[in-house]
Amino acid sequence: MSSRLEQFQAFRKKMNEKILAGGHLGIRRFFNLDTAAYREGALPGKTKELLGLVASAVLRCNDCVDYHIIQCVEAGYSDAELQDALNVSLIVGGSIVIPHLRHAYETIELLRKDQAGQAR
Amino acid sequence: MSSRLEQFQAFRKKMNEKILAGGHLGIRRFFNLDTAAYREGALPGKTKELLGLVASAVLRCNDCVDYHIIQCVEAGYSDAELQDALNVSLIVGGSIVIPHLRHAYETIELLRKDQAGQAR
Amino acid sequence: MSSRLEQFQAFRKKMNEKILAGGHLGIRRFFNLDTAAYREGALPGKTKELLGLVASAVLRCNDCVDYHIIQCVEAGYSDAELQDALNVSLIVGGSIVIPHLRHAYETIELLRKDQAGQAR
Amino acid sequence: MSSRLEQFQAFRKKMNEKILAGGHLGIRRFFNLDTAAYREGALPGKTKELLGLVASAVLRCNDCVDYHIIQCVEAGYSDAELQDALNVSLIVGGSIVIPHLRHAYETIELLRKDQAGQAR
Amino acid sequence: MSSRLEQFQAFRKKMNEKILAGGHLGIRRFFNLDTAAYREGALPGKTKELLGLVASAVLRCNDCVDYHIIQCVEAGYSDAELQDALNVSLIVGGSIVIPHLRHAYETIELLRKDQAGQAR
Amino acid sequence: MSSRLEQFQAFRKKMNEKILAGGHLGIRRFFNLDTAAYREGALPGKTKELLGLVASAVLRCNDCVDYHIIQCVEAGYSDAELQDALNVSLIVGGSIVIPHLRHAYETIELLRKDQAGQAR
């Protein structure tokens, strides 16, 4: 994984552990609910990862976009499918979403390089 | 269709016609792009309607929620599937989404009554 | 209670019941977490109601503002204290908050009339 | 003026007076600063009214949109100019702005009818 | 103070001075109003710092979160109290707040290390 | 141009090219519409650049603020005019806009240094 994504993942892991160790029951329960929201349910987990990506993009949160793109790539979405979802985000959210589109495309590219490296 | 949804649809139709008749080329092209974003593409149109619903819910726009629920119900989503998508919106967007959740549930209920009436 | 607030409360109660009856476990758990967040904890429940009000005002949600003002008035806040909290919301959120300030002041006024009526 | 705009103006006036009478010095000063921001300065007041309209539209506040359209129509903007500014709002803010575009077009129409009535 | 917070404080101080030296009267007055909003009033200044933190967190502004955490730690809030306020932000604002929660926890940790260093 | 702005411009150019090369027709058309929105129309292009700046500031997007300040400086706006527009953003959007104000002032300063260097 690229150094940008590795740093994001490492910081995310370290701080999530500290938050959960912090002992606030409400926060711990929220984290559990958050994880559960993307599990198989009436909708497939794979579909819900895409919902998470679009929600993150229109709310303009790069860390959330990165997290959900990682999940979406793992779930098997193609570049064309991710772009089609990001197009919905762009239409709904407008040009203010474009900087996050640039970030998202770079993240997808970094993950594909990583996949290509592992396949060699 | 219920009187609340009928009023929304009538106002939406009337004003969209006026906006398009207003003659601003950029606005007309945006409306075309908006329609095109939900057509079959790399992702099925049905999936993209759900993306539109979740984006509308986290951005907290009741009119947009109504529009996309109407599309989603036409596309054949079940109540359980719509609730599962709205749960993602609730988790991502927080309790500030709850008033729009109430609105969305009422809209779904109104549309189901309408479907039941037509089926009789 | 005034007719505007009564209608809000009635719709809120009716739809919350339908949402909870809808059977989505994630949504039900979120509602529980939401309620729990304002209970006595490291911070007094009374302080957290004020936090809820300011969060609702800067996020510009009238229904949420109404809900938290009702809670804050029940918790015993004076008009001057509520105005001081709303001033923080106004400074942080800017003039776009003003329509919600108007709504909030009307809600406070309606609740005070109601209290005066009960005291007679 | 149309009944919808008259109600908005009357409620706005009544509640602004109550807010200012409420005696919070910070709030009163904010209202003064808000008024001052649209006065002649390095930029003409007329230009700043348009800035206020676009800011209101992308932040999706109908009351603020109405207020600034009233100011813009008084300042002498044509329909084509207002539409051109609203197009910028639509591009920057995305389709989530469309319900506010419908509202804005109706408000412009109501104000033009009012102007035509006064000119008769 | 940690290097991240020192950089933030230095940039904040330098640019605020330039903004105030820039000579726009409206901006200068806004800065004064902003400072005044957190002074003792109908509500204690300490309570209003917490309101500022929650408003910053739900509006998802890391710089604002840092500023208000610094103020809150100076005002004497414990970690458990800050976490309880951040939990309200998380519930109101949803999972999109989580990256700012991670940032906030790190900032609290950096400030506590600093306090521990000074106490030695 | 300063190293911060050069990096922004280089990343923006590189990723925009990749996005456009990515082949999603909707996204490509959106980018065209976005460019067209700031061309001469019923309103002068110069006025619309200022609308874009204010929209970017109240929506709190540093990359968008940078892009529009670059355009505004090229279009010939003075510092006092840009500050007057940013003051409208600050009043409408509140203190949460302040970190973006600091960023904007620094960007203006960097561009003026660049202009001074070219004039030598």
PDB file of N, CA and C in Angstrom, chain F residues 38-103:
ATOM      1  N   TYR F  38     -18.501  30.265 -15.420  1.00  0.00           N
ATOM      2  CA  TYR F  38     -17.776  31.492 -15.066  1.00  0.00           C
ATOM      3  C   TYR F  38     -17.455  32.356 -16.288  1.00  0.00           C
ATOM      4  N   ARG F  39     -17.927  31.935 -17.471  1.00  0.00           N
ATOM      5  CA  ARG F  39     -17.724  32.746 -18.687  1.00  0.00           C
ATOM      6  C   ARG F  39     -18.676  33.937 -18.702  1.00  0.00           C
ATOM      7  N   GLU F  40     -18.339  34.940 -19.532  1.00  0.00           N
ATOM      8  CA  GLU F  40     -19.243  36.068 -19.735  1.00  0.00           C
ATOM      9  C   GLU F  40     -20.653  35.561 -20.005  1.00  0.00           C
ATOM     10  N   GLY F  41     -21.629  36.179 -19.408  1.00  0.00           N
ATOM     11  CA  GLY F  41     -23.029  35.796 -19.636  1.00  0.00           C
ATOM     12  C   GLY F  41     -23.887  37.009 -19.320  1.00  0.00           C
ATOM     13  N   ALA F  42     -25.059  36.760 -18.738  1.00  0.00           N
ATOM     14  CA  ALA F  42     -25.859  37.908 -18.304  1.00  0.00           C
ATOM     15  C   ALA F  42     -25.053  38.726 -17.289  1.00  0.00           C
ATOM     16  N   LEU F  43     -24.254  38.030 -16.497  1.00  0.00           N
ATOM     17  CA  LEU F  43     -23.318  38.692 -15.577  1.00  0.00           C
ATOM     18  C   LEU F  43     -21.912  38.625 -16.169  1.00  0.00           C
ATOM     19  N   PRO F  44     -21.065  39.618 -15.896  1.00  0.00           N
ATOM     20  CA  PRO F  44     -19.673  39.543 -16.358  1.00  0.00           C
ATOM     21  C   PRO F  44     -18.944  38.366 -15.704  1.00  0.00           C
ATOM     22  N   GLY F  45     -18.020  37.755 -16.444  1.00  0.00           N
ATOM     23  CA  GLY F  45     -17.219  36.668 -15.889  1.00  0.00           C
ATOM     24  C   GLY F  45     -16.513  37.091 -14.604  1.00  0.00           C
ATOM     25  N   LYS F  46     -16.044  38.330 -14.565  1.00  0.00           N
ATOM     26  CA  LYS F  46     -15.322  38.820 -13.383  1.00  0.00           C
ATOM     27  C   LYS F  46     -16.204  38.767 -12.129  1.00  0.00           C
ATOM     28  N   THR F  47     -17.468  39.149 -12.275  1.00  0.00           N
ATOM     29  CA  THR F  47     -18.398  39.092 -11.134  1.00  0.00           C
ATOM     30  C   THR F  47     -18.605  37.650 -10.688  1.00  0.00           C
ATOM     31  N   LYS F  48     -18.715  36.750 -11.673  1.00  0.00           N
ATOM     32  CA  LYS F  48     -18.989  35.356 -11.316  1.00  0.00           C
ATOM     33  C   LYS F  48     -17.798  34.692 -10.627  1.00  0.00           C
ATOM     34  N   GLU F  49     -16.574  35.132 -10.924  1.00  0.00           N
ATOM     35  CA  GLU F  49     -15.429  34.598 -10.174  1.00  0.00           C
ATOM     36  C   GLU F  49     -15.567  34.929  -8.681  1.00  0.00           C
ATOM     37  N   LEU F  50     -16.067  36.125  -8.401  1.00  0.00           N
ATOM     38  CA  LEU F  50     -16.257  36.522  -7.008  1.00  0.00           C
ATOM     39  C   LEU F  50     -17.368  35.695  -6.349  1.00  0.00           C
ATOM     40  N   LEU F  51     -18.413  35.396  -7.125  1.00  0.00           N
ATOM     41  CA  LEU F  51     -19.481  34.520  -6.607  1.00  0.00           C
ATOM     42  C   LEU F  51     -18.905  33.145  -6.274  1.00  0.00           C
ATOM     43  N   GLY F  52     -18.015  32.657  -7.141  1.00  0.00           N
ATOM     44  CA  GLY F  52     -17.387  31.362  -6.900  1.00  0.00           C
ATOM     45  C   GLY F  52     -16.534  31.372  -5.637  1.00  0.00           C
ATOM     46  N   LEU F  53     -15.846  32.480  -5.404  1.00  0.00           N
ATOM     47  CA  LEU F  53     -15.015  32.589  -4.202  1.00  0.00           C
ATOM     48  C   LEU F  53     -15.874  32.556  -2.930  1.00  0.00           C
ATOM     49  N   VAL F  54     -16.948  33.335  -2.930  1.00  0.00           N
ATOM     50  CA  VAL F  54     -17.804  33.388  -1.736  1.00  0.00           C
ATOM     51  C   VAL F  54     -18.483  32.042  -1.494  1.00  0.00           C
ATOM     52  N   ALA F  55     -18.954  31.401  -2.565  1.00  0.00           N
ATOM     53  CA  ALA F  55     -19.566  30.076  -2.421  1.00  0.00           C
ATOM     54  C   ALA F  55     -18.552  29.086  -1.836  1.00  0.00           C
ATOM     55  N   SER F  56     -17.310  29.134  -2.318  1.00  0.00           N
ATOM     56  CA  SER F  56     -16.260  28.224  -1.826  1.00  0.00           C
ATOM     57  C   SER F  56     -15.936  28.485  -0.362  1.00  0.00           C
ATOM     58  N   ALA F  57     -15.930  29.763   0.018  1.00  0.00           N
ATOM     59  CA  ALA F  57     -15.571  30.107   1.400  1.00  0.00           C
ATOM     60  C   ALA F  57     -16.660  29.666   2.378  1.00  0.00           C
ATOM     61  N   VAL F  58     -17.927  29.920   2.045  1.00  0.00           N
ATOM     62  CA  VAL F  58     -18.981  29.518   3.002  1.00  0.00           C
ATOM     63  C   VAL F  58     -19.138  28.002   3.048  1.00  0.00           C
ATOM     64  N   LEU F  59     -18.759  27.319   1.948  1.00  0.00           N
ATOM     65  CA  LEU F  59     -18.799  25.848   1.960  1.00  0.00           C
ATOM     66  C   LEU F  59     -17.499  25.270   2.510  1.00  0.00           C
ATOM     67  N   ARG F  60     -16.549  26.159   2.825  1.00  0.00           N
ATOM     68  CA  ARG F  60     -15.338  25.815   3.558  1.00  0.00           C
ATOM     69  C   ARG F  60     -14.466  24.784   2.832  1.00  0.00           C
ATOM     70  N   CYS F  61     -14.085  25.130   1.619  1.00  0.00           N
ATOM     71  CA  CYS F  61     -13.230  24.254   0.808  1.00  0.00           C
ATOM     72  C   CYS F  61     -11.981  25.030   0.411  1.00  0.00           C
ATOM     73  N   ASN F  62     -10.848  24.722   1.069  1.00  0.00           N
ATOM     74  CA  ASN F  62      -9.612  25.470   0.804  1.00  0.00           C
ATOM     75  C   ASN F  62      -9.137  25.379  -0.642  1.00  0.00           C
ATOM     76  N   ASP F  63      -9.222  24.193  -1.235  1.00  0.00           N
ATOM     77  CA  ASP F  63      -8.777  24.056  -2.624  1.00  0.00           C
ATOM     78  C   ASP F  63      -9.627  24.935  -3.550  1.00  0.00           C
ATOM     79  N   CYS F  64     -10.936  24.955  -3.287  1.00  0.00           N
ATOM     80  CA  CYS F  64     -11.830  25.778  -4.111  1.00  0.00           C
ATOM     81  C   CYS F  64     -11.546  27.263  -3.855  1.00  0.00           C
ATOM     82  N   VAL F  65     -11.282  27.639  -2.605  1.00  0.00           N
ATOM     83  CA  VAL F  65     -10.929  29.021  -2.277  1.00  0.00           C
ATOM     84  C   VAL F  65      -9.669  29.417  -3.043  1.00  0.00           C
ATOM     85  N   ASP F  66      -8.652  28.554  -3.008  1.00  0.00           N
ATOM     86  CA  ASP F  66      -7.398  28.851  -3.725  1.00  0.00           C
ATOM     87  C   ASP F  66      -7.657  29.035  -5.210  1.00  0.00           C
ATOM     88  N   TYR F  67      -8.394  28.105  -5.790  1.00  0.00           N
ATOM     89  CA  TYR F  67      -8.665  28.186  -7.231  1.00  0.00           C
ATOM     90  C   TYR F  67      -9.348  29.514  -7.573  1.00  0.00           C
ATOM     91  N   HIS F  68     -10.363  29.878  -6.809  1.00  0.00           N
ATOM     92  CA  HIS F  68     -11.109  31.097  -7.148  1.00  0.00           C
ATOM     93  C   HIS F  68     -10.326  32.370  -6.821  1.00  0.00           C
ATOM     94  N   ILE F  69      -9.471  32.331  -5.799  1.00  0.00           N
ATOM     95  CA  ILE F  69      -8.631  33.514  -5.541  1.00  0.00           C
ATOM     96  C   ILE F  69      -7.654  33.719  -6.702  1.00  0.00           C
ATOM     97  N   ILE F  70      -7.071  32.641  -7.182  1.00  0.00           N
ATOM     98  CA  ILE F  70      -6.179  32.756  -8.343  1.00  0.00           C
ATOM     99  C   ILE F  70      -6.924  33.407  -9.513  1.00  0.00           C
ATOM    100  N   GLN F  71      -8.145  32.938  -9.769  1.00  0.00           N
ATOM    101  CA  GLN F  71      -8.947  33.507 -10.862  1.00  0.00           C
ATOM    102  C   GLN F  71      -9.268  34.980 -10.590  1.00  0.00           C
ATOM    103  N   CYS F  72      -9.613  35.289  -9.341  1.00  0.00           N
ATOM    104  CA  CYS F  72     -10.006  36.658  -8.979  1.00  0.00           C
ATOM    105  C   CYS F  72      -8.817  37.619  -9.096  1.00  0.00           C
ATOM    106  N   VAL F  73      -7.645  37.158  -8.690  1.00  0.00           N
ATOM    107  CA  VAL F  73      -6.459  38.011  -8.786  1.00  0.00           C
ATOM    108  C   VAL F  73      -6.129  38.250 -10.262  1.00  0.00           C
ATOM    109  N   GLU F  74      -6.233  37.221 -11.062  1.00  0.00           N
ATOM    110  CA  GLU F  74      -6.030  37.372 -12.515  1.00  0.00           C
ATOM    111  C   GLU F  74      -7.053  38.335 -13.123  1.00  0.00           C
ATOM    112  N   ALA F  75      -8.281  38.276 -12.599  1.00  0.00           N
ATOM    113  CA  ALA F  75      -9.344  39.134 -13.137  1.00  0.00           C
ATOM    114  C   ALA F  75      -9.177  40.587 -12.691  1.00  0.00           C
ATOM    115  N   GLY F  76      -8.241  40.820 -11.762  1.00  0.00           N
ATOM    116  CA  GLY F  76      -7.908  42.191 -11.425  1.00  0.00           C
ATOM    117  C   GLY F  76      -8.494  42.743 -10.137  1.00  0.00           C
ATOM    118  N   TYR F  77      -9.064  41.887  -9.304  1.00  0.00           N
ATOM    119  CA  TYR F  77      -9.600  42.391  -8.029  1.00  0.00           C
ATOM    120  C   TYR F  77      -8.467  42.858  -7.115  1.00  0.00           C
ATOM    121  N   SER F  78      -8.722  43.938  -6.374  1.00  0.00           N
ATOM    122  CA  SER F  78      -7.759  44.439  -5.390  1.00  0.00           C
ATOM    123  C   SER F  78      -7.894  43.650  -4.088  1.00  0.00           C
ATOM    124  N   ASP F  79      -6.902  43.794  -3.214  1.00  0.00           N
ATOM    125  CA  ASP F  79      -6.985  43.159  -1.894  1.00  0.00           C
ATOM    126  C   ASP F  79      -8.222  43.628  -1.136  1.00  0.00           C
ATOM    127  N   ALA F  80      -8.500  44.919  -1.202  1.00  0.00           N
ATOM    128  CA  ALA F  80      -9.638  45.455  -0.453  1.00  0.00           C
ATOM    129  C   ALA F  80     -10.956  44.865  -0.958  1.00  0.00           C
ATOM    130  N   GLU F  81     -11.053  44.649  -2.262  1.00  0.00           N
ATOM    131  CA  GLU F  81     -12.265  44.037  -2.817  1.00  0.00           C
ATOM    132  C   GLU F  81     -12.392  42.575  -2.392  1.00  0.00           C
ATOM    133  N   LEU F  82     -11.272  41.852  -2.433  1.00  0.00           N
ATOM    134  CA  LEU F  82     -11.317  40.448  -2.013  1.00  0.00           C
ATOM    135  C   LEU F  82     -11.675  40.341  -0.533  1.00  0.00           C
ATOM    136  N   GLN F  83     -11.122  41.240   0.283  1.00  0.00           N
ATOM    137  CA  GLN F  83     -11.445  41.220   1.711  1.00  0.00           C
ATOM    138  C   GLN F  83     -12.915  41.547   1.949  1.00  0.00           C
ATOM    139  N   ASP F  84     -13.463  42.441   1.124  1.00  0.00           N
ATOM    140  CA  ASP F  84     -14.873  42.800   1.283  1.00  0.00           C
ATOM    141  C   ASP F  84     -15.781  41.614   0.928  1.00  0.00           C
ATOM    142  N   ALA F  85     -15.373  40.841  -0.077  1.00  0.00           N
ATOM    143  CA  ALA F  85     -16.129  39.632  -0.423  1.00  0.00           C
ATOM    144  C   ALA F  85     -15.968  38.572   0.667  1.00  0.00           C
ATOM    145  N   LEU F  86     -14.752  38.442   1.196  1.00  0.00           N
ATOM    146  CA  LEU F  86     -14.515  37.452   2.258  1.00  0.00           C
ATOM    147  C   LEU F  86     -15.264  37.832   3.534  1.00  0.00           C
ATOM    148  N   ASN F  87     -15.455  39.134   3.754  1.00  0.00           N
ATOM    149  CA  ASN F  87     -16.241  39.562   4.906  1.00  0.00           C
ATOM    150  C   ASN F  87     -17.696  39.090   4.781  1.00  0.00           C
ATOM    151  N   VAL F  88     -18.256  39.160   3.561  1.00  0.00           N
ATOM    152  CA  VAL F  88     -19.609  38.614   3.365  1.00  0.00           C
ATOM    153  C   VAL F  88     -19.619  37.124   3.701  1.00  0.00           C
ATOM    154  N   SER F  89     -18.608  36.388   3.245  1.00  0.00           N
ATOM    155  CA  SER F  89     -18.515  34.953   3.560  1.00  0.00           C
ATOM    156  C   SER F  89     -18.460  34.713   5.066  1.00  0.00           C
ATOM    157  N   LEU F  90     -17.705  35.549   5.753  1.00  0.00           N
ATOM    158  CA  LEU F  90     -17.533  35.400   7.199  1.00  0.00           C
ATOM    159  C   LEU F  90     -18.850  35.662   7.925  1.00  0.00           C
ATOM    160  N   ILE F  91     -19.558  36.710   7.516  1.00  0.00           N
ATOM    161  CA  ILE F  91     -20.839  37.032   8.156  1.00  0.00           C
ATOM    162  C   ILE F  91     -21.865  35.936   7.879  1.00  0.00           C
ATOM    163  N   VAL F  92     -21.952  35.503   6.618  1.00  0.00           N
ATOM    164  CA  VAL F  92     -22.943  34.470   6.285  1.00  0.00           C
ATOM    165  C   VAL F  92     -22.576  33.152   6.942  1.00  0.00           C
ATOM    166  N   GLY F  93     -21.277  32.787   6.905  1.00  0.00           N
ATOM    167  CA  GLY F  93     -20.868  31.451   7.319  1.00  0.00           C
ATOM    168  C   GLY F  93     -20.387  31.334   8.754  1.00  0.00           C
ATOM    169  N   GLY F  94     -20.066  32.462   9.409  1.00  0.00           N
ATOM    170  CA  GLY F  94     -19.688  32.422  10.819  1.00  0.00           C
ATOM    171  C   GLY F  94     -18.230  32.107  11.071  1.00  0.00           C
ATOM    172  N   SER F  95     -17.899  31.968  12.365  1.00  0.00           N
ATOM    173  CA  SER F  95     -16.492  31.825  12.760  1.00  0.00           C
ATOM    174  C   SER F  95     -15.879  30.528  12.242  1.00  0.00           C
ATOM    175  N   ILE F  96     -16.727  29.582  11.858  1.00  0.00           N
ATOM    176  CA  ILE F  96     -16.208  28.324  11.305  1.00  0.00           C
ATOM    177  C   ILE F  96     -15.483  28.587   9.978  1.00  0.00           C
ATOM    178  N   VAL F  97     -15.736  29.772   9.397  1.00  0.00           N
ATOM    179  CA  VAL F  97     -15.067  30.172   8.154  1.00  0.00           C
ATOM    180  C   VAL F  97     -13.655  30.729   8.431  1.00  0.00           C
ATOM    181  N   ILE F  98     -13.375  31.107   9.680  1.00  0.00           N
ATOM    182  CA  ILE F  98     -12.116  31.797   9.983  1.00  0.00           C
ATOM    183  C   ILE F  98     -10.857  31.033   9.534  1.00  0.00           C
ATOM    184  N   PRO F  99     -10.748  29.721   9.779  1.00  0.00           N
ATOM    185  CA  PRO F  99      -9.548  29.031   9.280  1.00  0.00           C
ATOM    186  C   PRO F  99      -9.371  29.174   7.759  1.00  0.00           C
ATOM    187  N   HIS F 100     -10.478  29.259   7.042  1.00  0.00           N
ATOM    188  CA  HIS F 100     -10.393  29.420   5.581  1.00  0.00           C
ATOM    189  C   HIS F 100     -10.061  30.865   5.219  1.00  0.00           C
ATOM    190  N   LEU F 101     -10.420  31.787   6.094  1.00  0.00           N
ATOM    191  CA  LEU F 101     -10.033  33.189   5.929  1.00  0.00           C
ATOM    192  C   LEU F 101      -8.513  33.301   6.055  1.00  0.00           C
ATOM    193  N   ARG F 102      -7.953  32.636   7.060  1.00  0.00           N
ATOM    194  CA  ARG F 102      -6.491  32.656   7.233  1.00  0.00           C
ATOM    195  C   ARG F 102      -5.821  32.082   5.985  1.00  0.00           C
ATOM    196  N   HIS F 103      -6.349  30.961   5.510  1.00  0.00           N
ATOM    197  CA  HIS F 103      -5.803  30.328   4.311  1.00  0.00           C
ATOM    198  C   HIS F 103      -5.913  31.286   3.114  1.00  0.00           C
TER     199      HIS F 103
END
